[in-house]
Coordinates of C-alpha atoms and ligand atoms in Angstrom, one line a residue:
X153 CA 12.8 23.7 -37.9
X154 CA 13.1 20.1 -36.6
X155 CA 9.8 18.8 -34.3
X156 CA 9.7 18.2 -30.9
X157 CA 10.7 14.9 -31.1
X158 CA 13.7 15.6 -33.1
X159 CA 16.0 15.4 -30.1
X160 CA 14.8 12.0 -28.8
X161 CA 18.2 10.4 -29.8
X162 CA 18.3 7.0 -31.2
X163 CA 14.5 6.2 -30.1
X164 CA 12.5 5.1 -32.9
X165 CA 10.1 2.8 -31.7
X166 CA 9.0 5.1 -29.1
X167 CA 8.7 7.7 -31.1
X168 CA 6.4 6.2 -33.5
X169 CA 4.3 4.7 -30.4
X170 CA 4.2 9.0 -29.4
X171 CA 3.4 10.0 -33.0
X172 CA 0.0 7.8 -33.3
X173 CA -1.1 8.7 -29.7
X174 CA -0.9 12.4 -30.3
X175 CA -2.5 11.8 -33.6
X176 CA -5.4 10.1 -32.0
X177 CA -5.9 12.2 -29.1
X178 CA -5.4 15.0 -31.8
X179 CA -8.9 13.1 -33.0
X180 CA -10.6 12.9 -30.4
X181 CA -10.5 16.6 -29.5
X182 CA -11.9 16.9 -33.2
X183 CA -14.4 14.2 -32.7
X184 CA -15.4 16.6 -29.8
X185 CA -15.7 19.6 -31.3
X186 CA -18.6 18.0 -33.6
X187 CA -20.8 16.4 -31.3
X188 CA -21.7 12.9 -32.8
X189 CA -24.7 10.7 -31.4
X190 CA -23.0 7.4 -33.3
X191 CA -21.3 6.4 -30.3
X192 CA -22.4 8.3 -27.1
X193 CA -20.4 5.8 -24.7
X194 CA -16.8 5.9 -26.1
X195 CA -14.7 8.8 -25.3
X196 CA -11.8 7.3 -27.9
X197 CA -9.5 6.3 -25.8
X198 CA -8.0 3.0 -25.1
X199 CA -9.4 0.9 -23.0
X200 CA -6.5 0.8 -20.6
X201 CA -8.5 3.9 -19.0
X202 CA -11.9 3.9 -20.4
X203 CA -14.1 2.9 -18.0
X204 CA -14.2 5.6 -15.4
X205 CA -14.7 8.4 -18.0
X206 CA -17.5 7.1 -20.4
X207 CA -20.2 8.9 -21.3
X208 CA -18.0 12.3 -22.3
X209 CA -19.4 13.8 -24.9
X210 CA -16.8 12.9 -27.9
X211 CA -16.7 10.5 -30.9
X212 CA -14.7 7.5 -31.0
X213 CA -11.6 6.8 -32.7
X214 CA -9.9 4.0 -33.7
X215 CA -9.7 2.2 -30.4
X216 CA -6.3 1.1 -31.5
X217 CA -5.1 4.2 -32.5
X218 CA -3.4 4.5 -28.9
X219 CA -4.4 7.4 -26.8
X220 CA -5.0 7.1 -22.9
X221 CA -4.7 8.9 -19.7
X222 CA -1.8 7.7 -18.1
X223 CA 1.7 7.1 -19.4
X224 CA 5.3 5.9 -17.9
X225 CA 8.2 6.6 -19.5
X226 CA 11.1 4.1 -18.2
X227 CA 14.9 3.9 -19.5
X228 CA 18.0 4.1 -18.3
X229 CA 19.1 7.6 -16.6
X230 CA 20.0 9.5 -19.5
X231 CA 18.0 8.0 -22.3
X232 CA 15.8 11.0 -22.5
X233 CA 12.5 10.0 -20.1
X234 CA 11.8 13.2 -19.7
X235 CA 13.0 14.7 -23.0
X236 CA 10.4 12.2 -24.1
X237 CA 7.4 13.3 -22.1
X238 CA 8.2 16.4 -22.8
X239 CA 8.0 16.0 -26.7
X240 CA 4.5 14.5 -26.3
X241 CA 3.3 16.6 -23.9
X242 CA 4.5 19.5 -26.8
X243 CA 2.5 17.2 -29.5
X244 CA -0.6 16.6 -27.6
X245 CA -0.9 20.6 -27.3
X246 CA 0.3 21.5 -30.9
X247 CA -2.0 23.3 -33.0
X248 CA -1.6 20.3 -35.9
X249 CA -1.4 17.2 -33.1
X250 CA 1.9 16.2 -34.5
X251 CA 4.4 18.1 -32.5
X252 CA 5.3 20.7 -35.1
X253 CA 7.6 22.5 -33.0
X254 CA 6.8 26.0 -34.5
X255 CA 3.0 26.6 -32.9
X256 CA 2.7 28.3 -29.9
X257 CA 1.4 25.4 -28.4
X258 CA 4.6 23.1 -29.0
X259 CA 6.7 25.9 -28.2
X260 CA 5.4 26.5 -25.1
X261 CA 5.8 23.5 -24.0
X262 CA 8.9 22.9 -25.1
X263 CA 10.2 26.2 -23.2
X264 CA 7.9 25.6 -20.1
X265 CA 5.4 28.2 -20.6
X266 CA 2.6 26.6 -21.0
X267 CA -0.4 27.0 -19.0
X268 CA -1.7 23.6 -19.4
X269 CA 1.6 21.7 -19.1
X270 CA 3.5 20.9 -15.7
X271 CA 6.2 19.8 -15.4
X272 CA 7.3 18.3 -11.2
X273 CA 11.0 18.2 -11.1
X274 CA 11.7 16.5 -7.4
X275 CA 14.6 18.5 -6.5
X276 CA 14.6 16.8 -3.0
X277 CA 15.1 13.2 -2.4
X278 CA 11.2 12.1 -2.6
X279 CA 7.8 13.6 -3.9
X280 CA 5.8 14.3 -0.7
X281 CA 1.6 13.9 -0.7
X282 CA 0.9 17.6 -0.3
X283 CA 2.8 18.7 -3.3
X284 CA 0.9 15.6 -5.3
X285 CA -2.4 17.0 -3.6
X286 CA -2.0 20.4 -5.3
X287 CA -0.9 18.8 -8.1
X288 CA -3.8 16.5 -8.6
X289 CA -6.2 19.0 -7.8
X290 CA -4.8 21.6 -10.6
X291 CA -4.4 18.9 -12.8
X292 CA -8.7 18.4 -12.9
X293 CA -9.4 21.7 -14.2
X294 CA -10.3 22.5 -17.9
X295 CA -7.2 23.1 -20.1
X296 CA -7.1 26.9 -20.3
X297 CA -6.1 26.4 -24.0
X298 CA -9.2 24.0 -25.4
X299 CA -6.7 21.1 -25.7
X300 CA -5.1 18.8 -22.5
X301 CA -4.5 19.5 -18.9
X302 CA -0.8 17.6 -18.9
X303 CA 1.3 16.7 -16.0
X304 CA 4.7 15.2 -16.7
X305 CA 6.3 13.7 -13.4
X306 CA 9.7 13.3 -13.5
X307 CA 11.4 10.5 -11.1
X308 CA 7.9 8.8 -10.3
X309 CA 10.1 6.7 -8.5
X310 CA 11.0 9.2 -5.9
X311 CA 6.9 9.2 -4.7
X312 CA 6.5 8.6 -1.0
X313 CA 3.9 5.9 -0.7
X314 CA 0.9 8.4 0.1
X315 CA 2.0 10.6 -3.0
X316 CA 1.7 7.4 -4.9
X317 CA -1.7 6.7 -3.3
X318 CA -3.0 10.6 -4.5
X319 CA -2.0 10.2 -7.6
X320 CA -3.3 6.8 -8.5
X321 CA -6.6 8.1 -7.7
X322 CA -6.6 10.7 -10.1
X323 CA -5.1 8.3 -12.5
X324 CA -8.2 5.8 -11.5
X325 CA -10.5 8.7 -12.3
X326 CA -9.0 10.7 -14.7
X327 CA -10.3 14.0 -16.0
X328 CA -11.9 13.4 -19.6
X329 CA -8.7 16.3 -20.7
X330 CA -6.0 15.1 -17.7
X331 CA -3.0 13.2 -19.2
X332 CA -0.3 12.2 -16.7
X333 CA 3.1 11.6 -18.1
X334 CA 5.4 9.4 -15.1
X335 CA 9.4 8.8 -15.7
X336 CA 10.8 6.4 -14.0
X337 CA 14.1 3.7 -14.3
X338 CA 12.0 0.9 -14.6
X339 CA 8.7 -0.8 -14.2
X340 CA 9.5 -2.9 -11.1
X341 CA 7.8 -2.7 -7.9
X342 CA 10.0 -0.7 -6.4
X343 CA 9.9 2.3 -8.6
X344 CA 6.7 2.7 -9.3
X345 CA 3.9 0.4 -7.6
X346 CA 2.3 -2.2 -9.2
X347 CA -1.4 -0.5 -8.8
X348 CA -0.3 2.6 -11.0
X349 CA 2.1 1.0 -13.3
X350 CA -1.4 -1.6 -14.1
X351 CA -3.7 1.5 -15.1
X352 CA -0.5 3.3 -17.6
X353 CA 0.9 2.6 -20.9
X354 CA 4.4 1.6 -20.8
X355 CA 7.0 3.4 -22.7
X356 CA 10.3 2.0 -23.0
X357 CA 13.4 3.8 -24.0
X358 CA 16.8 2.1 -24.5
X359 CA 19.9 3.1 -24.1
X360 CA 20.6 5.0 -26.9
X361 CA 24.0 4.0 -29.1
X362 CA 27.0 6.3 -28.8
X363 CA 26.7 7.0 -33.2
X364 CA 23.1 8.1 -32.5
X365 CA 24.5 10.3 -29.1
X366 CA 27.4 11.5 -31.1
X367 CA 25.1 12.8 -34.0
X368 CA 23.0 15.0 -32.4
X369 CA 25.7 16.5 -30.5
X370 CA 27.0 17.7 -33.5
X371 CA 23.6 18.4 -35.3
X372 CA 22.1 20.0 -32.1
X373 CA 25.2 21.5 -30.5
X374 CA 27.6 22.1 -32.8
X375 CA 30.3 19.7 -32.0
X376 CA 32.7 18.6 -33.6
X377 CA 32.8 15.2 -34.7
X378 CA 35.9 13.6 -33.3
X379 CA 34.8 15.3 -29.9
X380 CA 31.3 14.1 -30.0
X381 CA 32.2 10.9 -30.6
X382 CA 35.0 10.6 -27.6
X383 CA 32.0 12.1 -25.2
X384 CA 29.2 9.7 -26.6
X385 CA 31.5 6.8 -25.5
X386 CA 32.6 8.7 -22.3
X387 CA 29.0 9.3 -21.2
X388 CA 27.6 5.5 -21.7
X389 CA 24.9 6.2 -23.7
X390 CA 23.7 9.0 -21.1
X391 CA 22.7 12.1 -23.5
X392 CA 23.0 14.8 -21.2
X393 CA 26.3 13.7 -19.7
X394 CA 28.2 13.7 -23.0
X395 CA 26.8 17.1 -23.8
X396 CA 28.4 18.3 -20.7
X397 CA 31.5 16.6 -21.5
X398 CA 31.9 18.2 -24.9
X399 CA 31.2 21.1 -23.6
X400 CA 32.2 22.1 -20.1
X401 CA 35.7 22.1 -19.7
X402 CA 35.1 21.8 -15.9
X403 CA 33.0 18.7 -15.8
X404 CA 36.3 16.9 -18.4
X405 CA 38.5 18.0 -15.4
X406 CA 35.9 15.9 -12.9
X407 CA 36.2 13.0 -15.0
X408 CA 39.6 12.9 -15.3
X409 CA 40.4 13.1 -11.5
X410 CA 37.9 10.4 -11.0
X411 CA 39.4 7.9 -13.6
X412 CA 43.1 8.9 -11.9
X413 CA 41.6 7.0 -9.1
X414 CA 42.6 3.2 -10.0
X415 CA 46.7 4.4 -10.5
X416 CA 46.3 6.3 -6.9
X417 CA 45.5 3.4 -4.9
X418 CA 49.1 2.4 -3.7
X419 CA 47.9 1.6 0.2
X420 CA 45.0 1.8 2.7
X421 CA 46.1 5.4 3.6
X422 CA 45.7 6.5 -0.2
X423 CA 42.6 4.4 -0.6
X424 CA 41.0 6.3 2.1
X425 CA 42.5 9.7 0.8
X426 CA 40.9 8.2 -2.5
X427 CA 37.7 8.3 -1.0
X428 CA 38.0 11.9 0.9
X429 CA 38.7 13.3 -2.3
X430 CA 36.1 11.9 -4.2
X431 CA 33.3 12.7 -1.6
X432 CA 34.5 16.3 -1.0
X433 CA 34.6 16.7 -4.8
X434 CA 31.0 15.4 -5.3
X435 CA 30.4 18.1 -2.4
X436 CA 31.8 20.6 -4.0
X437 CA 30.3 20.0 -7.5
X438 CA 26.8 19.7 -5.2
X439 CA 27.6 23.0 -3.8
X440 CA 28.3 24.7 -6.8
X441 CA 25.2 23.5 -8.7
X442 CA 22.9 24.8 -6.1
X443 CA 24.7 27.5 -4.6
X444 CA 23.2 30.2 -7.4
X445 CA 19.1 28.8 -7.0
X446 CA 19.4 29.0 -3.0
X447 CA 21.1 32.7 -2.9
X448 CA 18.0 33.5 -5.5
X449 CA 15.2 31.7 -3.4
X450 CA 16.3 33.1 -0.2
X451 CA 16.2 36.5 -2.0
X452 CA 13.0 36.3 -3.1
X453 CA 11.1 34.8 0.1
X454 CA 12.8 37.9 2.5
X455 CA 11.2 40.6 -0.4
X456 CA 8.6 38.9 0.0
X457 CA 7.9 38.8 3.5
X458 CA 9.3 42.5 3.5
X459 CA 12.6 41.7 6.0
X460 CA 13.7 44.4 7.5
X461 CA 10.7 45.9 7.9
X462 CA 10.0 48.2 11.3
X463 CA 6.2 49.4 11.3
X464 CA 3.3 48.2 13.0
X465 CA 3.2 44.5 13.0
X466 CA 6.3 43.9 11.4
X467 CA 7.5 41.8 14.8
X468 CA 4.5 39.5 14.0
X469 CA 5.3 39.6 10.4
X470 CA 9.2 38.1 11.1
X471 CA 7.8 35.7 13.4
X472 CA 5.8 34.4 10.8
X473 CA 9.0 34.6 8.4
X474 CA 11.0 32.6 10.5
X475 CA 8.8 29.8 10.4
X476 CA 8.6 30.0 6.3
X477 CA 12.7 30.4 6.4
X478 CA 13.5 27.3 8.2
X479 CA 10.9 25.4 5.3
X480 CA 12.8 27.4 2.5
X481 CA 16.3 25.7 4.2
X482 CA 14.9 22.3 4.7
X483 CA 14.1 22.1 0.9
X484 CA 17.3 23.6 0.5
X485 CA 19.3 21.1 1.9
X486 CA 16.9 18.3 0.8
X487 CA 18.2 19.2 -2.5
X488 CA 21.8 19.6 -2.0
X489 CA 21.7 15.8 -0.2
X490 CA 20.7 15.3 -4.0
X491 CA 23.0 16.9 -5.9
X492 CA 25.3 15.6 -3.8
X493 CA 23.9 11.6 -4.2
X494 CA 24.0 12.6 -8.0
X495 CA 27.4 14.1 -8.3
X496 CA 28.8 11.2 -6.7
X497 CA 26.9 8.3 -8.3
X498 CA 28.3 10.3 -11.7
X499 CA 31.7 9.7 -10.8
X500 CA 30.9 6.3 -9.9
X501 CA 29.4 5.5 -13.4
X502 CA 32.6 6.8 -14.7
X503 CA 34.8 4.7 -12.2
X504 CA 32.6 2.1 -13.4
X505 CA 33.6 2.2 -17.0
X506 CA 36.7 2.0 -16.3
X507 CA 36.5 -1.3 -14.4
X508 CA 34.2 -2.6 -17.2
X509 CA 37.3 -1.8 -19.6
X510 CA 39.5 -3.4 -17.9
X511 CA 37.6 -6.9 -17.7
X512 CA 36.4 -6.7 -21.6
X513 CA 39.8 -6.1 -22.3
X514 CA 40.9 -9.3 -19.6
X515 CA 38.4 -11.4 -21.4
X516 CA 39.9 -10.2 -25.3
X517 CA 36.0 -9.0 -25.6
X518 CA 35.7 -7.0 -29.0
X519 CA 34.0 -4.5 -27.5
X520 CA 35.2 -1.0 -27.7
X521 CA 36.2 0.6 -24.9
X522 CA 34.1 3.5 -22.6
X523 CA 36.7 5.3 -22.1
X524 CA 39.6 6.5 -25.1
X525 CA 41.7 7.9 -22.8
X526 CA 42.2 6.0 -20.2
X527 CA 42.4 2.5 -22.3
X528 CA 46.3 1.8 -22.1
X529 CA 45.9 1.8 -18.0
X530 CA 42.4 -0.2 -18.4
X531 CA 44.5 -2.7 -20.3
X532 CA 47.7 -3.1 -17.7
X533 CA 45.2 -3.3 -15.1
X534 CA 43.4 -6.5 -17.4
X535 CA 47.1 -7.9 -17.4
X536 CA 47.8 -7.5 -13.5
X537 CA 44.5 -8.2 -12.3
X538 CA 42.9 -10.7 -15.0
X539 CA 39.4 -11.1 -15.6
X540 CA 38.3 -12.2 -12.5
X541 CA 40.2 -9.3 -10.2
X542 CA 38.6 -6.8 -12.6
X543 CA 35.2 -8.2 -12.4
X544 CA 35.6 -8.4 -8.3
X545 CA 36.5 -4.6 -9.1
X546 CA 33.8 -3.5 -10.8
X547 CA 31.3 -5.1 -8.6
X548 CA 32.8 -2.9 -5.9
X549 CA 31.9 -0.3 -7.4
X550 CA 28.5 -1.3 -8.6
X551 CA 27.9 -2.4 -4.9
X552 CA 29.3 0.8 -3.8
X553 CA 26.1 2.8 -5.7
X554 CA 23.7 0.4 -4.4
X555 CA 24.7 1.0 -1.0
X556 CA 24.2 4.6 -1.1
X557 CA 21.1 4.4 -3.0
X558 CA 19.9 2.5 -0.3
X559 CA 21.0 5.4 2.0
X560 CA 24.1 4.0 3.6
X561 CA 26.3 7.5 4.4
X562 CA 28.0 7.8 1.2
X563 CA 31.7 8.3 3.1
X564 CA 31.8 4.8 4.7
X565 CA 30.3 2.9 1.4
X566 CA 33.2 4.9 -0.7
X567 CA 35.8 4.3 1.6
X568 CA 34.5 0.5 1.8
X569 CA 34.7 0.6 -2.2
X570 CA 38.1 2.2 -1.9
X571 CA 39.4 -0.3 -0.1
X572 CA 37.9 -3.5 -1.8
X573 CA 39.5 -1.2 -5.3
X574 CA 43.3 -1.5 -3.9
X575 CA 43.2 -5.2 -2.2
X576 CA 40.9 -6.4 -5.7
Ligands
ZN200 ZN1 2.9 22.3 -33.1

């Protein structure tokens, strides 16, 4: 059976970095276990995080040896952040400290059962400072299992500015057994603040090549190779998206009528049906993907509450309810505004390779391109356009997925792309 960081595709570096720390920290619960009087002080971990936890009653190890409290994990979307947070959150609890992948404490982890590891999946468009609270709170107690009290964060960027303010405290102060794992795009100030990103140990993922993608799509998932390799391209180094490629016949279909786009816009009134159809396509992809979680939630919170009821006090009781309904739709539609932002900046990737093609190919760049299948209309549109048109081109787009990640409504910066796609 491969270990847990088996599928950290085309990582090396970072994996070797993840191997030593769970090593050490694998030490220092050792060093614990055998209370030592040689070095009362050190608590064996890096000094990145030492010096609000000394004095806990463990042994040192090598201070080199890399273990500390807080960790961020930054790449580009897709490059397996939290596939890698995950794997060392599964190492730092297996039974051997290497991240086996057959104890029970890797492969609890690695299932997201275990009682020690949490993982905070914003499924809404920011973390909010009473979910961090809890969080933080939880996150002090002992480790039921003897080892760490691990909490990954996925999307650290998405913290509202007093979520980021809970947790930096708790990574100021950590528990002697609390290990916070943060994911975020980058290291700049604007996705995760300069106060928390000083007191964490950086570590960074590239985006993986589309040989390394490509294998473990067929090692892992049984695809074959010719596919693999057409989705690896496809998917731009993004690991999860050429999964879904190879295998999800539906998602192929999305791709395609997103890269007929270019060969649609013949006029302003097709650039703006252009833009209709991808939005209400994004929208319905959004819907689909949530659809199945809400129907479930909303199930669950009216057995709990006990609709329907019609004894004593059930009047009270629905008042009550109603006010816990209109929370349970809020975060509903927090989330689709997500999946929606998502589904659409997926599309836009896509549009963007396309673009990108056609300018490598304008410039005789030998570069191969993103995407197989759509070369041949990349190139005439290099021919008509030349470098510069394509380049103006892909900007648009680029520009486009700034805009809406900066929360202009996604219909006017699509239909402004649109348009600035069919003049060039
Ligand atoms: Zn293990």
């Amino acid at each position: 059976m491969p270990d847990v960081f088996a599928d950290l595709v085309g990582q090396d570096e970072a994996v070797d970095t993840l191997r030593r720390a769970a090593a050490a920290a694998s030490a220092v619960l050792r060093a614990a276990a055998v209370p030592s009087t040689t070095d009362a002080a050190g608590d064996g971990f890096d000094a990145l995080a030492e010096e609000s936890d000394g004095g806990q009653p463990t042994a040192a190890v090598d201070a080199g040896a890399g273990m500390t409290h807080a960790w961020i994990f930054t790449g580009p979307p897709g490059s397996g952040r939290s596939v890698a947070a995950r794997a060392f959150a599964a190492a730092l609890q297996c039974a051997y400290g290497t991240g086996c992948g057959e104890c029970p404490g890797c492969h609890t982890t690695m299932t997201g059962t275990h009682a020690d590891v949490r993982m905070v999946v914003p499924e809404g468009l920011s973390i909010g400072v009473n979910e961090m609270r809890a969080l933080v709170l939880r996150a002090a107690s002992t480790p039921s299992g003897g080892r760490w009290q691990v909490v990954v964060i996925e999307d650290a960027d998405r913290l509202t500015e007093a979520a980021g303010n809970a947790l930096l405290k708790a990574i100021e102060e950590p528990p002697p057994r609390t290990v916070f794992l943060l994911c975020a795009p980058s290291t700049h100030p604007d996705d995760i603040s300069v106060t928390i990103r000083s007191r964490c140990r950086v570590v960074p993922l590239g985006q993986p090549a589309p040989e390394a993608v490509a294998e473990v799509l067929v090692r892992r998932d049984g695809v074959a190779p010719d596919v693999a390799r057409w989705a690896a391209a496809a998917a731009q180094g993004h690991v999860g998206r050429a999964r879904r490629l190879a295998r999800d016949p539906e998602a192929r279909k999305r791709r395609e009528a997103v890269l007929a786009v270019p060969r649609r816009l013949t006029g302003v009134g097709a650039a703006f049906d252009a833009a209709s159809a991808l939005i209400e396509a994004a929208e319905a992809e959004a819907e689909a993907s949530v659809a199945e979680a809400d129907a479930a939630e909303r199930a669950a919170l009216e057995t709990a509450l006990g609709a329907g009821g019609t004894g004593r006090g059930a009047a009270g009781a629905m008042r009550g309810a109603a006010g816990q309904l209109k929370d349970l739709e809020k975060r509903q539609r927090s989330r689709a505004t997500r999946a929606q932002r998502d589904a659409l900046d997926r599309a836009l990737v896509d549009l963007a390779g396309f673009y990108r093609d056609a300018l490598t190919m304008a410039l005789r760049a030998p570069v191969a391109p993103v995407h197989t299948d759509t070369a041949a209309l990349a190139g005439a549109g290099a021919q008509k356009w030349d470098a510069e048109g394509a380049l103006r081109r892909l900007e648009a787009v680029l520009e486009c997925r700034a805009a809406i990640e900066a929360n202009v409504k996604p219909r006017i910066a699509v239909e402004a792309m649109m348009l600035s796609l069919w003049k060039g």
